[in-house]
CSV table of N, CA, C and O in Angstrom, one decimal:
chain,number,residue,atom,x,y,z
A,52,MET,N,12.8,-6.6,12.8
A,52,MET,CA,12.1,-6.3,11.6
A,52,MET,C,12.9,-5.5,10.6
A,52,MET,O,13.5,-4.5,11.1
A,53,THR,N,13.0,-5.8,9.4
A,53,THR,CA,13.8,-5.1,8.5
A,53,THR,C,13.2,-3.7,8.2
A,53,THR,O,12.0,-3.5,8.3
A,54,THR,N,14.0,-2.8,7.7
A,54,THR,CA,13.5,-1.5,7.4
A,54,THR,C,12.4,-1.5,6.3
A,54,THR,O,11.4,-0.8,6.4
A,55,ARG,N,12.7,-2.4,5.3
A,55,ARG,CA,11.8,-2.5,4.2
A,55,ARG,C,10.4,-3.0,4.6
A,55,ARG,O,9.4,-2.5,4.2
A,56,ARG,N,10.4,-4.0,5.5
A,56,ARG,CA,9.1,-4.5,6.0
A,56,ARG,C,8.4,-3.5,6.9
A,56,ARG,O,7.2,-3.3,6.9
A,57,LYS,N,9.2,-2.8,7.7
A,57,LYS,CA,8.6,-1.7,8.6
A,57,LYS,C,8.0,-0.6,7.7
A,57,LYS,O,6.9,-0.1,8.1
A,58,ASP,N,8.7,-0.2,6.6
A,58,ASP,CA,8.1,0.8,5.7
A,58,ASP,C,6.8,0.4,5.2
A,58,ASP,O,5.8,1.1,5.1
A,59,LEU,N,6.7,-0.9,4.8
A,59,LEU,CA,5.4,-1.4,4.2
A,59,LEU,C,4.4,-1.4,5.3
A,59,LEU,O,3.2,-1.1,5.0
A,60,GLN,N,4.7,-1.9,6.5
A,60,GLN,CA,3.7,-1.9,7.6
A,60,GLN,C,3.2,-0.5,7.9
A,60,GLN,O,2.0,-0.3,8.0
A,61,ASP,N,4.1,0.5,7.9
A,61,ASP,CA,3.7,1.8,8.2
A,61,ASP,C,2.8,2.4,7.1
A,61,ASP,O,1.8,3.1,7.4
A,62,ALA,N,3.1,2.0,5.9
A,62,ALA,CA,2.3,2.5,4.7
A,62,ALA,C,0.9,1.9,4.8
A,62,ALA,O,-0.1,2.6,4.6
A,63,LEU,N,0.8,0.6,5.1
A,63,LEU,CA,-0.5,-0.1,5.2
A,63,LEU,C,-1.3,0.5,6.3
A,63,LEU,O,-2.5,0.8,6.2
A,64,GLU,N,-0.7,0.8,7.5
A,64,GLU,CA,-1.4,1.4,8.6
A,64,GLU,C,-1.9,2.8,8.2
A,64,GLU,O,-3.0,3.1,8.6
A,65,ARG,N,-1.1,3.6,7.5
A,65,ARG,CA,-1.5,4.9,7.2
A,65,ARG,C,-2.6,4.9,6.1
A,65,ARG,O,-3.6,5.6,6.1
A,66,LEU,N,-2.5,3.9,5.1
A,66,LEU,CA,-3.6,3.7,4.2
A,66,LEU,C,-4.9,3.4,4.9
A,66,LEU,O,-6.0,4.0,4.5
A,67,PHE,N,-4.9,2.5,5.8
A,67,PHE,CA,-6.1,2.2,6.6
A,67,PHE,C,-6.6,3.4,7.3
A,67,PHE,O,-7.8,3.7,7.3
A,68,GLU,N,-5.7,4.2,7.9
A,68,GLU,CA,-6.2,5.4,8.6
A,68,GLU,C,-6.8,6.4,7.7
A,68,GLU,O,-7.9,7.0,7.9
A,69,LEU,N,-6.2,6.6,6.5
A,69,LEU,CA,-6.8,7.6,5.5
A,69,LEU,C,-8.1,7.1,5.0
A,69,LEU,O,-9.0,7.9,4.8
A,70,THR,N,-8.2,5.8,4.9
A,70,THR,CA,-9.5,5.2,4.4
A,70,THR,C,-10.6,5.4,5.4
A,70,THR,O,-11.7,5.8,5.1
A,71,ARG,N,-10.3,5.2,6.7
A,71,ARG,CA,-11.2,5.4,7.8
A,71,ARG,C,-11.7,6.9,7.9
A,71,ARG,O,-12.8,7.2,8.2
A,72,LEU,N,-10.7,7.8,7.5
A,72,LEU,CA,-11.0,9.2,7.6
A,72,LEU,C,-11.6,9.7,6.3
A,72,LEU,O,-11.9,10.9,6.1
A,73,ASP,N,-11.9,8.8,5.4
A,73,ASP,CA,-12.5,9.1,4.1
A,73,ASP,C,-11.7,10.1,3.3
A,73,ASP,O,-12.2,11.0,2.7
A,74,GLN,N,-10.4,9.9,3.3
A,74,GLN,CA,-9.4,10.8,2.6
A,74,GLN,C,-8.7,10.0,1.5
A,74,GLN,O,-7.5,10.2,1.2
A,75,THR,N,-9.5,9.3,0.7
A,75,THR,CA,-8.9,8.4,-0.3
A,75,THR,C,-8.7,9.2,-1.6
A,75,THR,O,-8.1,8.7,-2.5
A,76,ALA,N,-9.1,10.5,-1.7
A,76,ALA,CA,-8.8,11.3,-2.8
A,76,ALA,C,-7.5,12.1,-2.6
A,76,ALA,O,-7.2,12.9,-3.5
A,77,SER,N,-6.8,12.0,-1.5
A,77,SER,CA,-5.7,12.8,-1.2
A,77,SER,C,-4.4,12.3,-2.0
A,77,SER,O,-4.4,11.1,-2.4
A,78,SER,N,-3.5,13.2,-2.2
A,78,SER,CA,-2.2,12.7,-2.9
A,78,SER,C,-1.4,11.8,-2.0
A,78,SER,O,-0.8,10.9,-2.5
A,79,GLU,N,-1.5,12.0,-0.7
A,79,GLU,CA,-0.8,11.0,0.2
A,79,GLU,C,-1.4,9.6,0.0
A,79,GLU,O,-0.6,8.7,0.0
A,80,PHE,N,-2.7,9.5,0.0
A,80,PHE,CA,-3.3,8.2,-0.2
A,80,PHE,C,-2.8,7.6,-1.6
A,80,PHE,O,-2.5,6.4,-1.6
A,81,GLU,N,-2.8,8.3,-2.6
A,81,GLU,CA,-2.4,7.8,-3.9
A,81,GLU,C,-1.0,7.4,-3.9
A,81,GLU,O,-0.6,6.3,-4.5
A,82,GLN,N,-0.1,8.1,-3.3
A,82,GLN,CA,1.3,7.8,-3.2
A,82,GLN,C,1.5,6.5,-2.4
A,82,GLN,O,2.3,5.6,-2.8
A,83,LEU,N,0.8,6.4,-1.3
A,83,LEU,CA,0.9,5.2,-0.4
A,83,LEU,C,0.4,4.0,-1.2
A,83,LEU,O,0.9,2.9,-1.1
A,84,ASP,N,-0.8,4.2,-1.8
A,84,ASP,CA,-1.4,3.1,-2.6
A,84,ASP,C,-0.4,2.6,-3.7
A,84,ASP,O,-0.3,1.4,-3.8
A,85,HIS,N,0.2,3.5,-4.4
A,85,HIS,CA,1.2,3.1,-5.4
A,85,HIS,C,2.3,2.3,-4.8
A,85,HIS,O,2.8,1.3,-5.3
A,86,PHE,N,2.8,2.8,-3.7
A,86,PHE,CA,3.9,2.2,-3.0
A,86,PHE,C,3.6,0.7,-2.6
A,86,PHE,O,4.4,-0.2,-2.9
A,87,VAL,N,2.4,0.5,-2.0
A,87,VAL,CA,2.0,-0.8,-1.6
A,87,VAL,C,1.8,-1.7,-2.8
A,87,VAL,O,2.2,-2.9,-2.8
A,88,GLN,N,1.1,-1.2,-3.8
A,88,GLN,CA,0.9,-2.0,-5.0
A,88,GLN,C,2.3,-2.4,-5.7
A,88,GLN,O,2.4,-3.6,-6.1
A,89,GLN,N,3.2,-1.5,-5.7
A,89,GLN,CA,4.5,-1.8,-6.3
A,89,GLN,C,5.2,-2.9,-5.4
A,89,GLN,O,5.8,-3.8,-6.0
A,90,ARG,N,5.1,-2.8,-4.1
A,90,ARG,CA,5.7,-3.9,-3.3
A,90,ARG,C,5.0,-5.2,-3.5
A,90,ARG,O,5.7,-6.2,-3.5
A,91,LEU,N,3.7,-5.2,-3.7
A,91,LEU,CA,3.0,-6.5,-4.0
A,91,LEU,C,3.5,-7.1,-5.3
A,91,LEU,O,3.7,-8.3,-5.5
A,92,LEU,N,3.6,-6.2,-6.3
A,92,LEU,CA,4.1,-6.7,-7.6
A,92,LEU,C,5.5,-7.2,-7.6
A,92,LEU,O,5.8,-8.2,-8.2
A,93,ASP,N,6.3,-6.5,-6.8
A,93,ASP,CA,7.7,-7.0,-6.6
A,93,ASP,C,7.7,-8.4,-5.9
A,93,ASP,O,8.5,-9.3,-6.3
A,94,ALA,N,6.9,-8.5,-4.9
A,94,ALA,CA,6.8,-9.8,-4.1
A,94,ALA,C,6.3,-10.9,-4.9
A,94,ALA,O,6.7,-12.1,-4.7
A,95,TYR,N,5.3,-10.6,-5.8
A,95,TYR,CA,4.7,-11.7,-6.5
A,95,TYR,C,5.0,-11.7,-8.0
A,95,TYR,O,4.2,-12.1,-8.9
A,96,ALA,N,6.1,-11.2,-8.4
A,96,ALA,CA,6.5,-11.0,-9.8
A,96,ALA,C,6.5,-12.4,-10.5
A,96,ALA,O,6.3,-12.4,-11.7
A,97,ASP,N,6.8,-13.4,-9.8
A,97,ASP,CA,6.9,-14.7,-10.4
A,97,ASP,C,5.6,-15.5,-10.5
A,97,ASP,O,5.5,-16.5,-11.1
A,98,ALA,N,4.6,-14.9,-9.9
A,98,ALA,CA,3.3,-15.6,-9.9
A,98,ALA,C,2.7,-15.5,-11.3
A,98,ALA,O,2.9,-14.5,-12.1
A,99,THR,N,2.0,-16.5,-11.8
A,99,THR,CA,1.5,-16.5,-13.1
A,99,THR,C,0.5,-15.5,-13.4
A,99,THR,O,0.5,-14.9,-14.5
A,100,GLU,N,-0.4,-15.2,-12.5
A,100,GLU,CA,-1.4,-14.2,-12.7
A,100,GLU,C,-1.8,-13.6,-11.3
A,100,GLU,O,-2.3,-14.3,-10.5
A,101,VAL,N,-1.5,-12.3,-11.2
A,101,VAL,CA,-1.8,-11.6,-10.0
A,101,VAL,C,-2.8,-10.5,-10.4
A,101,VAL,O,-2.6,-9.7,-11.2
A,102,ALA,N,-4.0,-10.6,-9.8
A,102,ALA,CA,-5.0,-9.6,-10.0
A,102,ALA,C,-5.0,-8.6,-8.8
A,102,ALA,O,-5.3,-9.0,-7.7
A,103,LEU,N,-4.7,-7.4,-9.1
A,103,LEU,CA,-4.8,-6.3,-8.1
A,103,LEU,C,-5.9,-5.4,-8.5
A,103,LEU,O,-6.0,-4.9,-9.6
A,104,ARG,N,-6.7,-5.1,-7.6
A,104,ARG,CA,-7.8,-4.1,-7.8
A,104,ARG,C,-7.3,-2.7,-7.4
A,104,ARG,O,-6.9,-2.5,-6.3
A,105,VAL,N,-7.3,-1.8,-8.3
A,105,VAL,CA,-6.9,-0.4,-8.1
A,105,VAL,C,-8.0,0.3,-7.4
A,105,VAL,O,-9.1,0.3,-7.8
A,106,VAL,N,-7.6,1.0,-6.3
A,106,VAL,CA,-8.6,1.9,-5.6
A,106,VAL,C,-8.6,3.2,-6.3
A,106,VAL,O,-7.6,3.8,-6.5
A,107,ALA,N,-9.8,3.6,-6.7
A,107,ALA,CA,-9.9,4.8,-7.5
A,107,ALA,C,-10.4,5.9,-6.6
A,107,ALA,O,-11.1,5.8,-5.6
């Protein structure tokens, strides 16, 4: 597994954990959320229309 993919997997796992712990207002959650969203945008930059729902 590449380092980039492992980083994304770790971020997603931690986001899930923070969500389960109801810590979605933390700065860690916001940073991880931004990281994951950016990776999705990078991966699907050529898609005609990508709708991402921002977790507030």
